[in-house]
Amino acid sequence: MAKKRPQTKAAQAQPKDGPVPVVGAREPCPCGSGRRYKACHGRAAAHAVTELVQRPFEGLAGECDWIALRELVPAATAELTLKDGLPEGVPSVTLATVLPMAWPALRREDGTVLLALQNDTSSGDLSRDLADTLLRALTAEPGNPVAAQRVPADGPRLQDLLDPEATFTPVVHSGFEFWVPDAANATTEVTASLERANEAAIPTVLLTGSDAAYWCETPEKNHLRWVMPHPEEKLLDALARLHAAGTSGLGDGTRLVGSFRAHGLTVPVWDLPTSMTAEDCEKPAAEFAGRLAAALATDAPLTAEERRARGGLTNRQVTLS
């Protein structure tokens, strides 16, 4: 039998001073260990990048609306205010639900920046991914989209870039015409993308009297989807109390059917009659908010009937993120 060759230990890494830069997975690690990046410092970097942040928008103004625009609303925009003000040559920064051809961001010819919210991201921290895209968009050449890329694990987050005192006011659109300020001169690709997006968009309206409550119209029935900031367990208890008491609806023909779980918050969903418009929801939603506030303030243990109602609501909960 052939003799076994003696095993030699891999050379010990000799880290350089300062942080180790991110390189390709198969490239030599910049620390000088002689190993590939993915088998050396890339392991820790990959773990940090993929670790899921449960509430990526926590601390931002309008967290509930950020979640709605990410998961529920087809076409909407919102002006963003940067902590340090706008760079020279950038008149404005606007958050958009989606952009043509699924671009992560776009810097228009006039220097304005559009940042897309509903794109797939490379890490588990949506806030960090969006911040990286935004920073690259601010310095992109006017007239160009910004491509997706791998995000450094220690990069800034939206909370580091946006003014926490600024208001966040979504504007819901009936279609995606906001993509093209000059539709007559849009490229063939953008025009085709616009037509496809408009065909798929579900009519959606933001209620004026309730925070982050969105009415939408579907062929079978209408719905109200309301992103709420309350802790999940406490909110489900409160909804169960109202459901057991027969006061969880929004009027005749309406029904609380369950909820979504999205980015760390809960989104109760009601079925509505097809005849019930967004305007028709305003008063019932305000009245429901009063009942919910009272239920949230109750600390008494749930009754047997309320526990059954809570179990039904929990079984009809769907996680979106």
PDB file of C-alpha atoms in Angstrom:
ATOM      1  CA  MET A   1       0.000   0.000   0.000  1.00  0.00           C
ATOM      2  CA  ALA A   2       1.140   3.509  -0.715  1.00  0.00           C
ATOM      3  CA  LYS A   3       2.333   5.450   2.237  1.00  0.00           C
ATOM      4  CA  LYS A   4       0.040   8.199   3.467  1.00  0.00           C
ATOM      5  CA  ARG A   5       1.412  11.608   2.947  1.00  0.00           C
ATOM      6  CA  PRO A   6       1.893  13.540   6.175  1.00  0.00           C
ATOM      7  CA  GLN A   7      -0.910  16.015   6.828  1.00  0.00           C
ATOM      8  CA  THR A   8       0.149  19.622   7.159  1.00  0.00           C
ATOM      9  CA  LYS A   9      -1.849  22.206   8.955  1.00  0.00           C
ATOM     10  CA  ALA A  10      -3.169  25.084   6.934  1.00  0.00           C
ATOM     11  CA  ALA A  11      -1.218  28.234   7.321  1.00  0.00           C
ATOM     12  CA  GLN A  12      -2.517  30.380  10.128  1.00  0.00           C
ATOM     13  CA  ALA A  13      -4.248  33.536   9.028  1.00  0.00           C
ATOM     14  CA  GLN A  14      -2.247  36.682   9.428  1.00  0.00           C
ATOM     15  CA  PRO A  15      -4.911  39.343   9.581  1.00  0.00           C
ATOM     16  CA  LYS A  16      -3.998  42.741   8.311  1.00  0.00           C
ATOM     17  CA  ASP A  17      -4.638  45.791  10.437  1.00  0.00           C
ATOM     18  CA  GLY A  18      -8.135  47.183  10.083  1.00  0.00           C
ATOM     19  CA  PRO A  19     -11.290  45.605   8.628  1.00  0.00           C
ATOM     20  CA  VAL A  20     -11.025  42.888   5.996  1.00  0.00           C
ATOM     21  CA  PRO A  21     -12.637  44.100   2.750  1.00  0.00           C
ATOM     22  CA  VAL A  22     -15.342  42.096   0.967  1.00  0.00           C
ATOM     23  CA  VAL A  23     -14.163  40.244  -2.166  1.00  0.00           C
ATOM     24  CA  GLY A  24     -15.460  37.440  -4.366  1.00  0.00           C
ATOM     25  CA  ALA A  25     -16.168  34.147  -2.617  1.00  0.00           C
ATOM     26  CA  ARG A  26     -13.446  32.258  -4.555  1.00  0.00           C
ATOM     27  CA  GLU A  27     -10.814  34.980  -4.363  1.00  0.00           C
ATOM     28  CA  PRO A  28      -7.911  34.834  -1.862  1.00  0.00           C
ATOM     29  CA  CYS A  29      -8.942  36.323   1.474  1.00  0.00           C
ATOM     30  CA  PRO A  30      -7.449  39.824   1.881  1.00  0.00           C
ATOM     31  CA  CYS A  31      -6.357  38.928   5.416  1.00  0.00           C
ATOM     32  CA  GLY A  32      -3.366  37.043   3.970  1.00  0.00           C
ATOM     33  CA  SER A  33      -4.281  33.558   5.209  1.00  0.00           C
ATOM     34  CA  GLY A  34      -3.881  32.007   1.760  1.00  0.00           C
ATOM     35  CA  ARG A  35      -7.414  30.597   1.929  1.00  0.00           C
ATOM     36  CA  ARG A  36     -10.359  31.519  -0.254  1.00  0.00           C
ATOM     37  CA  TYR A  37     -12.503  34.319   1.104  1.00  0.00           C
ATOM     38  CA  LYS A  38     -15.585  32.095   1.489  1.00  0.00           C
ATOM     39  CA  ALA A  39     -13.621  29.693   3.722  1.00  0.00           C
ATOM     40  CA  CYS A  40     -12.050  32.438   5.812  1.00  0.00           C
ATOM     41  CA  HIS A  41     -13.468  35.852   6.719  1.00  0.00           C
ATOM     42  CA  GLY A  42     -16.292  35.352   4.228  1.00  0.00           C
ATOM     43  CA  ARG A  43     -17.985  32.882   6.583  1.00  0.00           C
ATOM     44  CA  ALA A  44     -18.620  35.472   9.254  1.00  0.00           C
ATOM     45  CA  ALA A  45     -19.546  38.077   6.656  1.00  0.00           C
ATOM     46  CA  ALA A  46     -22.046  35.740   4.993  1.00  0.00           C
ATOM     47  CA  HIS A  47     -23.639  34.907   8.332  1.00  0.00           C
ATOM     48  CA  ALA A  48     -23.954  38.567   9.250  1.00  0.00           C
ATOM     49  CA  VAL A  49     -25.473  39.430   5.888  1.00  0.00           C
ATOM     50  CA  THR A  50     -28.032  36.606   5.879  1.00  0.00           C
ATOM     51  CA  GLU A  51     -29.141  36.887   9.521  1.00  0.00           C
ATOM     52  CA  LEU A  52     -32.793  37.944   9.409  1.00  0.00           C
ATOM     53  CA  VAL A  53     -33.795  41.280  10.931  1.00  0.00           C
ATOM     54  CA  GLN A  54     -37.387  40.795  12.082  1.00  0.00           C
ATOM     55  CA  ARG A  55     -38.372  44.492  12.041  1.00  0.00           C
ATOM     56  CA  PRO A  56     -36.221  46.186   9.384  1.00  0.00           C
ATOM     57  CA  PHE A  57     -38.272  49.416   9.471  1.00  0.00           C
ATOM     58  CA  GLU A  58     -38.393  49.809  13.252  1.00  0.00           C
ATOM     59  CA  GLY A  59     -37.442  53.347  14.263  1.00  0.00           C
ATOM     60  CA  LEU A  60     -38.414  54.879  10.925  1.00  0.00           C
ATOM     61  CA  ALA A  61     -41.264  57.360  10.720  1.00  0.00           C
ATOM     62  CA  GLY A  62     -44.316  55.532   9.364  1.00  0.00           C
ATOM     63  CA  GLU A  63     -43.114  51.975  10.026  1.00  0.00           C
ATOM     64  CA  CYS A  64     -46.606  50.591   9.386  1.00  0.00           C
ATOM     65  CA  ASP A  65     -46.853  52.344   6.020  1.00  0.00           C
ATOM     66  CA  TRP A  66     -43.359  51.143   5.025  1.00  0.00           C
ATOM     67  CA  ILE A  67     -44.626  47.585   5.581  1.00  0.00           C
ATOM     68  CA  ALA A  68     -47.820  48.233   3.639  1.00  0.00           C
ATOM     69  CA  LEU A  69     -45.909  49.646   0.667  1.00  0.00           C
ATOM     70  CA  ARG A  70     -43.493  46.713   0.784  1.00  0.00           C
ATOM     71  CA  GLU A  71     -46.111  43.933   0.970  1.00  0.00           C
ATOM     72  CA  LEU A  72     -49.626  45.143   0.183  1.00  0.00           C
ATOM     73  CA  VAL A  73     -49.810  48.207  -2.078  1.00  0.00           C
ATOM     74  CA  PRO A  74     -49.155  47.874  -5.823  1.00  0.00           C
ATOM     75  CA  ALA A  75     -48.467  51.484  -6.795  1.00  0.00           C
ATOM     76  CA  ALA A  76     -47.427  54.165  -4.322  1.00  0.00           C
ATOM     77  CA  THR A  77     -44.720  56.734  -3.664  1.00  0.00           C
ATOM     78  CA  ALA A  78     -43.469  58.695  -0.655  1.00  0.00           C
ATOM     79  CA  GLU A  79     -40.960  61.527  -0.432  1.00  0.00           C
ATOM     80  CA  LEU A  80     -37.898  60.730   1.722  1.00  0.00           C
ATOM     81  CA  THR A  81     -35.978  63.253   3.831  1.00  0.00           C
ATOM     82  CA  LEU A  82     -32.289  62.586   4.433  1.00  0.00           C
ATOM     83  CA  LYS A  83     -30.654  63.412   7.779  1.00  0.00           C
ATOM     84  CA  ASP A  84     -27.842  65.365   6.144  1.00  0.00           C
ATOM     85  CA  GLY A  85     -29.941  66.962   3.426  1.00  0.00           C
ATOM     86  CA  LEU A  86     -29.866  66.290  -0.298  1.00  0.00           C
ATOM     87  CA  PRO A  87     -26.517  66.138  -2.123  1.00  0.00           C
ATOM     88  CA  GLU A  88     -25.827  68.740  -4.762  1.00  0.00           C
ATOM     89  CA  GLY A  89     -27.540  67.838  -8.007  1.00  0.00           C
ATOM     90  CA  VAL A  90     -30.212  65.659  -6.361  1.00  0.00           C
ATOM     91  CA  PRO A  91     -33.492  67.651  -6.220  1.00  0.00           C
ATOM     92  CA  SER A  92     -35.458  64.928  -4.407  1.00  0.00           C
ATOM     93  CA  VAL A  93     -35.499  61.302  -3.250  1.00  0.00           C
ATOM     94  CA  THR A  94     -38.731  59.343  -3.646  1.00  0.00           C
ATOM     95  CA  LEU A  95     -39.585  55.871  -2.389  1.00  0.00           C
ATOM     96  CA  ALA A  96     -41.604  53.821  -4.906  1.00  0.00           C
ATOM     97  CA  THR A  97     -43.222  50.437  -4.513  1.00  0.00           C
ATOM     98  CA  VAL A  98     -41.660  49.138  -7.745  1.00  0.00           C
ATOM     99  CA  LEU A  99     -39.783  50.494 -10.763  1.00  0.00           C
ATOM    100  CA  PRO A 100     -39.626  49.423 -14.435  1.00  0.00           C
ATOM    101  CA  MET A 101     -37.800  46.160 -15.137  1.00  0.00           C
ATOM    102  CA  ALA A 102     -37.524  45.613 -11.355  1.00  0.00           C
ATOM    103  CA  TRP A 103     -34.730  48.187 -11.073  1.00  0.00           C
ATOM    104  CA  PRO A 104     -33.609  48.619  -7.433  1.00  0.00           C
ATOM    105  CA  ALA A 105     -33.308  52.376  -8.002  1.00  0.00           C
ATOM    106  CA  LEU A 106     -33.184  54.968 -10.747  1.00  0.00           C
ATOM    107  CA  ARG A 107     -31.516  58.348 -11.074  1.00  0.00           C
ATOM    108  CA  ARG A 108     -33.424  60.337 -13.627  1.00  0.00           C
ATOM    109  CA  GLU A 109     -31.974  62.769 -16.124  1.00  0.00           C
ATOM    110  CA  ASP A 110     -32.907  65.687 -13.869  1.00  0.00           C
ATOM    111  CA  GLY A 111     -30.981  64.120 -10.970  1.00  0.00           C
ATOM    112  CA  THR A 112     -34.002  63.004  -8.931  1.00  0.00           C
ATOM    113  CA  VAL A 113     -33.753  59.572  -7.314  1.00  0.00           C
ATOM    114  CA  LEU A 114     -36.407  56.843  -7.172  1.00  0.00           C
ATOM    115  CA  LEU A 115     -35.804  53.978  -4.712  1.00  0.00           C
ATOM    116  CA  ALA A 116     -37.802  50.746  -5.179  1.00  0.00           C
ATOM    117  CA  LEU A 117     -39.119  48.983  -2.070  1.00  0.00           C
ATOM    118  CA  GLN A 118     -40.503  45.675  -3.355  1.00  0.00           C
ATOM    119  CA  ASN A 119     -37.364  44.235  -4.960  1.00  0.00           C
ATOM    120  CA  ASP A 120     -35.698  41.023  -3.799  1.00  0.00           C
ATOM    121  CA  THR A 121     -32.666  41.691  -1.617  1.00  0.00           C
ATOM    122  CA  SER A 122     -29.419  39.835  -0.973  1.00  0.00           C
ATOM    123  CA  SER A 123     -29.352  39.858   2.813  1.00  0.00           C
ATOM    124  CA  GLY A 124     -31.617  39.371   5.786  1.00  0.00           C
ATOM    125  CA  ASP A 125     -31.650  43.088   6.588  1.00  0.00           C
ATOM    126  CA  LEU A 126     -33.938  44.869   4.179  1.00  0.00           C
ATOM    127  CA  SER A 127     -33.074  48.231   5.714  1.00  0.00           C
ATOM    128  CA  ARG A 128     -29.346  47.762   5.039  1.00  0.00           C
ATOM    129  CA  ASP A 129     -29.997  46.607   1.472  1.00  0.00           C
ATOM    130  CA  LEU A 130     -32.150  49.637   0.718  1.00  0.00           C
ATOM    131  CA  ALA A 131     -29.658  52.019   2.307  1.00  0.00           C
ATOM    132  CA  ASP A 132     -26.857  50.635   0.141  1.00  0.00           C
ATOM    133  CA  THR A 133     -28.976  51.047  -2.994  1.00  0.00           C
ATOM    134  CA  LEU A 134     -29.943  54.579  -1.988  1.00  0.00           C
ATOM    135  CA  LEU A 135     -26.342  55.662  -1.432  1.00  0.00           C
ATOM    136  CA  ARG A 136     -25.315  54.323  -4.827  1.00  0.00           C
ATOM    137  CA  ALA A 137     -28.294  56.021  -6.478  1.00  0.00           C
ATOM    138  CA  LEU A 138     -27.305  59.399  -5.021  1.00  0.00           C
ATOM    139  CA  THR A 139     -23.986  59.246  -6.872  1.00  0.00           C
ATOM    140  CA  ALA A 140     -25.118  57.446 -10.025  1.00  0.00           C
ATOM    141  CA  GLU A 141     -24.873  59.167 -13.385  1.00  0.00           C
ATOM    142  CA  PRO A 142     -28.190  60.881 -14.219  1.00  0.00           C
ATOM    143  CA  GLY A 143     -30.341  58.877 -16.580  1.00  0.00           C
ATOM    144  CA  ASN A 144     -29.233  55.467 -15.280  1.00  0.00           C
ATOM    145  CA  PRO A 145     -30.770  52.691 -13.159  1.00  0.00           C
ATOM    146  CA  VAL A 146     -28.883  51.236 -10.197  1.00  0.00           C
ATOM    147  CA  ALA A 147     -28.143  47.508 -10.274  1.00  0.00           C
ATOM    148  CA  ALA A 148     -28.447  45.101  -7.356  1.00  0.00           C
ATOM    149  CA  GLN A 149     -25.270  44.044  -5.602  1.00  0.00           C
ATOM    150  CA  ARG A 150     -24.008  42.222  -2.544  1.00  0.00           C
ATOM    151  CA  VAL A 151     -24.251  44.451   0.537  1.00  0.00           C
ATOM    152  CA  PRO A 152     -21.465  44.774   3.135  1.00  0.00           C
ATOM    153  CA  ALA A 153     -22.531  43.391   6.517  1.00  0.00           C
ATOM    154  CA  ASP A 154     -21.431  46.546   8.328  1.00  0.00           C
ATOM    155  CA  GLY A 155     -22.932  49.085   5.934  1.00  0.00           C
ATOM    156  CA  PRO A 156     -25.384  51.822   7.007  1.00  0.00           C
ATOM    157  CA  ARG A 157     -29.113  51.221   7.370  1.00  0.00           C
ATOM    158  CA  LEU A 158     -32.048  53.429   6.431  1.00  0.00           C
ATOM    159  CA  GLN A 159     -32.236  54.470  10.071  1.00  0.00           C
ATOM    160  CA  ASP A 160     -28.757  55.979   9.659  1.00  0.00           C
ATOM    161  CA  LEU A 161     -29.659  57.928   6.517  1.00  0.00           C
ATOM    162  CA  LEU A 162     -33.250  59.154   6.952  1.00  0.00           C
ATOM    163  CA  ASP A 163     -34.506  61.947   9.194  1.00  0.00           C
ATOM    164  CA  PRO A 164     -36.530  60.276  11.988  1.00  0.00           C
ATOM    165  CA  GLU A 165     -38.462  63.501  12.619  1.00  0.00           C
ATOM    166  CA  ALA A 166     -39.684  63.869   9.032  1.00  0.00           C
ATOM    167  CA  THR A 167     -43.204  62.786   8.156  1.00  0.00           C
ATOM    168  CA  PHE A 168     -43.749  59.767   5.932  1.00  0.00           C
ATOM    169  CA  THR A 169     -46.770  60.366   3.728  1.00  0.00           C
ATOM    170  CA  PRO A 170     -47.591  57.671   1.151  1.00  0.00           C
ATOM    171  CA  VAL A 171     -49.374  58.659  -2.035  1.00  0.00           C
ATOM    172  CA  VAL A 172     -51.287  55.734  -3.536  1.00  0.00           C
ATOM    173  CA  HIS A 173     -51.592  55.765  -7.335  1.00  0.00           C
ATOM    174  CA  SER A 174     -54.097  54.032  -9.590  1.00  0.00           C
ATOM    175  CA  GLY A 175     -51.259  52.986 -11.908  1.00  0.00           C
ATOM    176  CA  PHE A 176     -47.551  53.350 -12.520  1.00  0.00           C
ATOM    177  CA  GLU A 177     -47.522  56.470 -14.672  1.00  0.00           C
ATOM    178  CA  PHE A 178     -45.261  58.093 -12.067  1.00  0.00           C
ATOM    179  CA  TRP A 179     -42.463  56.024 -13.626  1.00  0.00           C
ATOM    180  CA  VAL A 180     -42.383  58.154 -16.755  1.00  0.00           C
ATOM    181  CA  PRO A 181     -42.744  61.946 -16.466  1.00  0.00           C
ATOM    182  CA  ASP A 182     -42.576  62.053 -20.257  1.00  0.00           C
ATOM    183  CA  ALA A 183     -44.459  58.978 -21.466  1.00  0.00           C
ATOM    184  CA  ALA A 184     -44.179  59.976 -25.127  1.00  0.00           C
ATOM    185  CA  ASN A 185     -40.393  59.593 -24.993  1.00  0.00           C
ATOM    186  CA  ALA A 186     -40.229  56.442 -22.862  1.00  0.00           C
ATOM    187  CA  THR A 187     -38.291  53.475 -24.244  1.00  0.00           C
ATOM    188  CA  THR A 188     -40.100  50.467 -25.655  1.00  0.00           C
ATOM    189  CA  GLU A 189     -38.996  48.344 -22.685  1.00  0.00           C
ATOM    190  CA  VAL A 190     -40.283  50.845 -20.114  1.00  0.00           C
ATOM    191  CA  THR A 191     -43.578  51.278 -21.972  1.00  0.00           C
ATOM    192  CA  ALA A 192     -44.128  47.505 -22.097  1.00  0.00           C
ATOM    193  CA  SER A 193     -43.228  47.158 -18.415  1.00  0.00           C
ATOM    194  CA  LEU A 194     -45.659  49.958 -17.560  1.00  0.00           C
ATOM    195  CA  GLU A 195     -48.502  48.280 -19.449  1.00  0.00           C
ATOM    196  CA  ARG A 196     -47.888  44.938 -17.723  1.00  0.00           C
ATOM    197  CA  ALA A 197     -47.720  46.557 -14.286  1.00  0.00           C
ATOM    198  CA  ASN A 198     -50.926  48.521 -14.810  1.00  0.00           C
ATOM    199  CA  GLU A 199     -52.780  45.397 -15.904  1.00  0.00           C
ATOM    200  CA  ALA A 200     -51.763  43.542 -12.729  1.00  0.00           C
ATOM    201  CA  ALA A 201     -52.356  46.381 -10.249  1.00  0.00           C
ATOM    202  CA  ILE A 202     -55.173  45.882  -7.727  1.00  0.00           C
ATOM    203  CA  PRO A 203     -57.119  49.114  -7.054  1.00  0.00           C
ATOM    204  CA  THR A 204     -56.019  50.282  -3.598  1.00  0.00           C
ATOM    205  CA  VAL A 205     -56.897  53.297  -1.424  1.00  0.00           C
ATOM    206  CA  LEU A 206     -55.354  54.551   1.827  1.00  0.00           C
ATOM    207  CA  LEU A 207     -58.044  55.514   4.347  1.00  0.00           C
ATOM    208  CA  THR A 208     -57.727  59.142   5.411  1.00  0.00           C
ATOM    209  CA  GLY A 209     -58.925  58.684   8.996  1.00  0.00           C
ATOM    210  CA  SER A 210     -56.947  55.602  10.054  1.00  0.00           C
ATOM    211  CA  ASP A 211     -53.191  55.070  10.055  1.00  0.00           C
ATOM    212  CA  ALA A 212     -51.906  52.452   7.582  1.00  0.00           C
ATOM    213  CA  ALA A 213     -55.370  51.069   6.720  1.00  0.00           C
ATOM    214  CA  TYR A 214     -55.637  50.152   3.030  1.00  0.00           C
ATOM    215  CA  TRP A 215     -58.829  49.282   1.161  1.00  0.00           C
ATOM    216  CA  CYS A 216     -58.475  47.179  -1.978  1.00  0.00           C
ATOM    217  CA  GLU A 217     -60.797  45.837  -4.650  1.00  0.00           C
ATOM    218  CA  THR A 218     -60.694  42.306  -6.043  1.00  0.00           C
ATOM    219  CA  PRO A 219     -63.120  40.604  -8.450  1.00  0.00           C
ATOM    220  CA  GLU A 220     -64.857  38.511  -5.754  1.00  0.00           C
ATOM    221  CA  LYS A 221     -64.910  40.927  -2.798  1.00  0.00           C
ATOM    222  CA  ASN A 222     -63.211  43.961  -1.348  1.00  0.00           C
ATOM    223  CA  HIS A 223     -60.826  43.920   1.607  1.00  0.00           C
ATOM    224  CA  LEU A 224     -59.425  46.178   4.279  1.00  0.00           C
ATOM    225  CA  ARG A 225     -55.832  45.410   5.315  1.00  0.00           C
ATOM    226  CA  TRP A 226     -54.640  47.384   8.316  1.00  0.00           C
ATOM    227  CA  VAL A 227     -51.012  47.335   9.475  1.00  0.00           C
ATOM    228  CA  MET A 228     -50.988  47.839  13.250  1.00  0.00           C
ATOM    229  CA  PRO A 229     -48.054  48.795  15.516  1.00  0.00           C
ATOM    230  CA  HIS A 230     -49.161  46.877  18.625  1.00  0.00           C
ATOM    231  CA  PRO A 231     -47.230  43.835  19.954  1.00  0.00           C
ATOM    232  CA  GLU A 232     -48.567  40.716  18.227  1.00  0.00           C
ATOM    233  CA  GLU A 233     -49.690  38.731  21.277  1.00  0.00           C
ATOM    234  CA  LYS A 234     -51.472  41.705  22.837  1.00  0.00           C
ATOM    235  CA  LEU A 235     -53.147  42.585  19.550  1.00  0.00           C
ATOM    236  CA  LEU A 236     -54.363  39.033  18.971  1.00  0.00           C
ATOM    237  CA  ASP A 237     -55.822  38.957  22.491  1.00  0.00           C
ATOM    238  CA  ALA A 238     -57.661  42.226  21.823  1.00  0.00           C
ATOM    239  CA  LEU A 239     -58.962  41.048  18.449  1.00  0.00           C
ATOM    240  CA  ALA A 240     -60.123  37.792  20.062  1.00  0.00           C
ATOM    241  CA  ARG A 241     -62.082  39.727  22.713  1.00  0.00           C
ATOM    242  CA  LEU A 242     -63.840  41.730  20.020  1.00  0.00           C
ATOM    243  CA  HIS A 243     -64.409  38.678  17.820  1.00  0.00           C
ATOM    244  CA  ALA A 244     -65.996  36.720  20.670  1.00  0.00           C
ATOM    245  CA  ALA A 245     -68.222  39.693  21.464  1.00  0.00           C
ATOM    246  CA  GLY A 246     -69.327  39.975  17.835  1.00  0.00           C
ATOM    247  CA  THR A 247     -67.806  43.461  17.469  1.00  0.00           C
ATOM    248  CA  SER A 248     -64.757  42.732  15.299  1.00  0.00           C
ATOM    249  CA  GLY A 249     -66.482  43.591  12.028  1.00  0.00           C
ATOM    250  CA  LEU A 250     -66.790  46.878  10.164  1.00  0.00           C
ATOM    251  CA  GLY A 251     -70.538  46.775   9.566  1.00  0.00           C
ATOM    252  CA  ASP A 252     -73.088  44.552   7.834  1.00  0.00           C
ATOM    253  CA  GLY A 253     -71.602  41.977   5.481  1.00  0.00           C
ATOM    254  CA  THR A 254     -68.051  42.480   6.766  1.00  0.00           C
ATOM    255  CA  ARG A 255     -65.923  39.953   8.626  1.00  0.00           C
ATOM    256  CA  LEU A 256     -62.494  39.849  10.267  1.00  0.00           C
ATOM    257  CA  VAL A 257     -61.046  36.815   8.487  1.00  0.00           C
ATOM    258  CA  GLY A 258     -57.488  36.637   9.812  1.00  0.00           C
ATOM    259  CA  SER A 259     -54.225  38.495   9.571  1.00  0.00           C
ATOM    260  CA  PHE A 260     -50.847  38.698   7.907  1.00  0.00           C
ATOM    261  CA  ARG A 261     -47.563  38.765   9.784  1.00  0.00           C
ATOM    262  CA  ALA A 262     -45.158  41.093   8.003  1.00  0.00           C
ATOM    263  CA  HIS A 263     -41.761  42.468   9.066  1.00  0.00           C
ATOM    264  CA  GLY A 264     -42.493  42.048  12.753  1.00  0.00           C
ATOM    265  CA  LEU A 265     -45.991  43.553  12.794  1.00  0.00           C
ATOM    266  CA  THR A 266     -49.510  42.167  12.417  1.00  0.00           C
ATOM    267  CA  VAL A 267     -51.942  43.096   9.621  1.00  0.00           C
ATOM    268  CA  PRO A 268     -55.614  42.250  10.370  1.00  0.00           C
ATOM    269  CA  VAL A 269     -57.686  41.607   7.235  1.00  0.00           C
ATOM    270  CA  TRP A 270     -61.415  42.082   6.735  1.00  0.00           C
ATOM    271  CA  ASP A 271     -63.619  40.800   3.931  1.00  0.00           C
ATOM    272  CA  LEU A 272     -65.967  43.504   2.658  1.00  0.00           C
ATOM    273  CA  PRO A 273     -68.936  43.451   0.285  1.00  0.00           C
ATOM    274  CA  THR A 274     -68.117  44.443  -3.296  1.00  0.00           C
ATOM    275  CA  SER A 275     -70.413  47.452  -2.849  1.00  0.00           C
ATOM    276  CA  MET A 276     -68.388  48.812   0.106  1.00  0.00           C
ATOM    277  CA  THR A 277     -65.998  51.530  -1.058  1.00  0.00           C
ATOM    278  CA  ALA A 278     -62.987  52.999   0.707  1.00  0.00           C
ATOM    279  CA  GLU A 279     -65.088  56.007   1.671  1.00  0.00           C
ATOM    280  CA  ASP A 280     -67.689  53.672   3.174  1.00  0.00           C
ATOM    281  CA  CYS A 281     -64.949  52.203   5.419  1.00  0.00           C
ATOM    282  CA  GLU A 282     -63.893  55.484   7.008  1.00  0.00           C
ATOM    283  CA  LYS A 283     -66.502  55.740   9.770  1.00  0.00           C
ATOM    284  CA  PRO A 284     -66.633  51.993  10.640  1.00  0.00           C
ATOM    285  CA  ALA A 285     -62.834  51.864  10.799  1.00  0.00           C
ATOM    286  CA  ALA A 286     -62.701  54.842  13.169  1.00  0.00           C
ATOM    287  CA  GLU A 287     -65.334  53.225  15.383  1.00  0.00           C
ATOM    288  CA  PHE A 288     -63.425  49.943  15.345  1.00  0.00           C
ATOM    289  CA  ALA A 289     -60.249  51.765  16.411  1.00  0.00           C
ATOM    290  CA  GLY A 290     -62.089  52.948  19.532  1.00  0.00           C
ATOM    291  CA  ARG A 291     -63.255  49.423  20.383  1.00  0.00           C
ATOM    292  CA  LEU A 292     -59.770  48.048  19.772  1.00  0.00           C
ATOM    293  CA  ALA A 293     -58.169  50.644  22.061  1.00  0.00           C
ATOM    294  CA  ALA A 294     -60.485  49.584  24.873  1.00  0.00           C
ATOM    295  CA  ALA A 295     -59.753  45.898  24.264  1.00  0.00           C
ATOM    296  CA  LEU A 296     -56.003  46.557  24.236  1.00  0.00           C
ATOM    297  CA  ALA A 297     -56.296  48.245  27.626  1.00  0.00           C
ATOM    298  CA  THR A 298     -57.909  45.145  29.178  1.00  0.00           C
ATOM    299  CA  ASP A 299     -55.610  42.836  31.141  1.00  0.00           C
ATOM    300  CA  ALA A 300     -58.198  40.275  32.264  1.00  0.00           C
ATOM    301  CA  PRO A 301     -57.514  36.645  31.253  1.00  0.00           C
ATOM    302  CA  LEU A 302     -59.299  35.504  28.114  1.00  0.00           C
ATOM    303  CA  THR A 303     -62.514  33.592  28.609  1.00  0.00           C
ATOM    304  CA  ALA A 304     -62.985  30.160  27.069  1.00  0.00           C
ATOM    305  CA  GLU A 305     -64.932  31.693  24.182  1.00  0.00           C
ATOM    306  CA  GLU A 306     -62.255  34.348  23.648  1.00  0.00           C
ATOM    307  CA  ARG A 307     -59.530  31.675  23.644  1.00  0.00           C
ATOM    308  CA  ARG A 308     -61.428  29.791  20.930  1.00  0.00           C
ATOM    309  CA  ALA A 309     -61.736  32.994  18.926  1.00  0.00           C
ATOM    310  CA  ARG A 310     -58.024  33.637  19.359  1.00  0.00           C
ATOM    311  CA  GLY A 311     -57.191  30.122  18.176  1.00  0.00           C
ATOM    312  CA  GLY A 312     -59.259  30.664  15.053  1.00  0.00           C
ATOM    313  CA  LEU A 313     -57.533  33.964  14.304  1.00  0.00           C
ATOM    314  CA  THR A 314     -54.099  32.430  14.874  1.00  0.00           C
ATOM    315  CA  ASN A 315     -54.886  29.532  12.526  1.00  0.00           C
ATOM    316  CA  ARG A 316     -55.798  32.012   9.814  1.00  0.00           C
ATOM    317  CA  GLN A 317     -52.575  34.002  10.110  1.00  0.00           C
ATOM    318  CA  VAL A 318     -50.242  34.043   7.103  1.00  0.00           C
ATOM    319  CA  THR A 319     -46.605  35.149   7.284  1.00  0.00           C
ATOM    320  CA  LEU A 320     -45.522  37.395   4.410  1.00  0.00           C
ATOM    321  CA  SER A 321     -41.935  37.964   5.523  1.00  0.00           C
TER     322      SER A 321
END
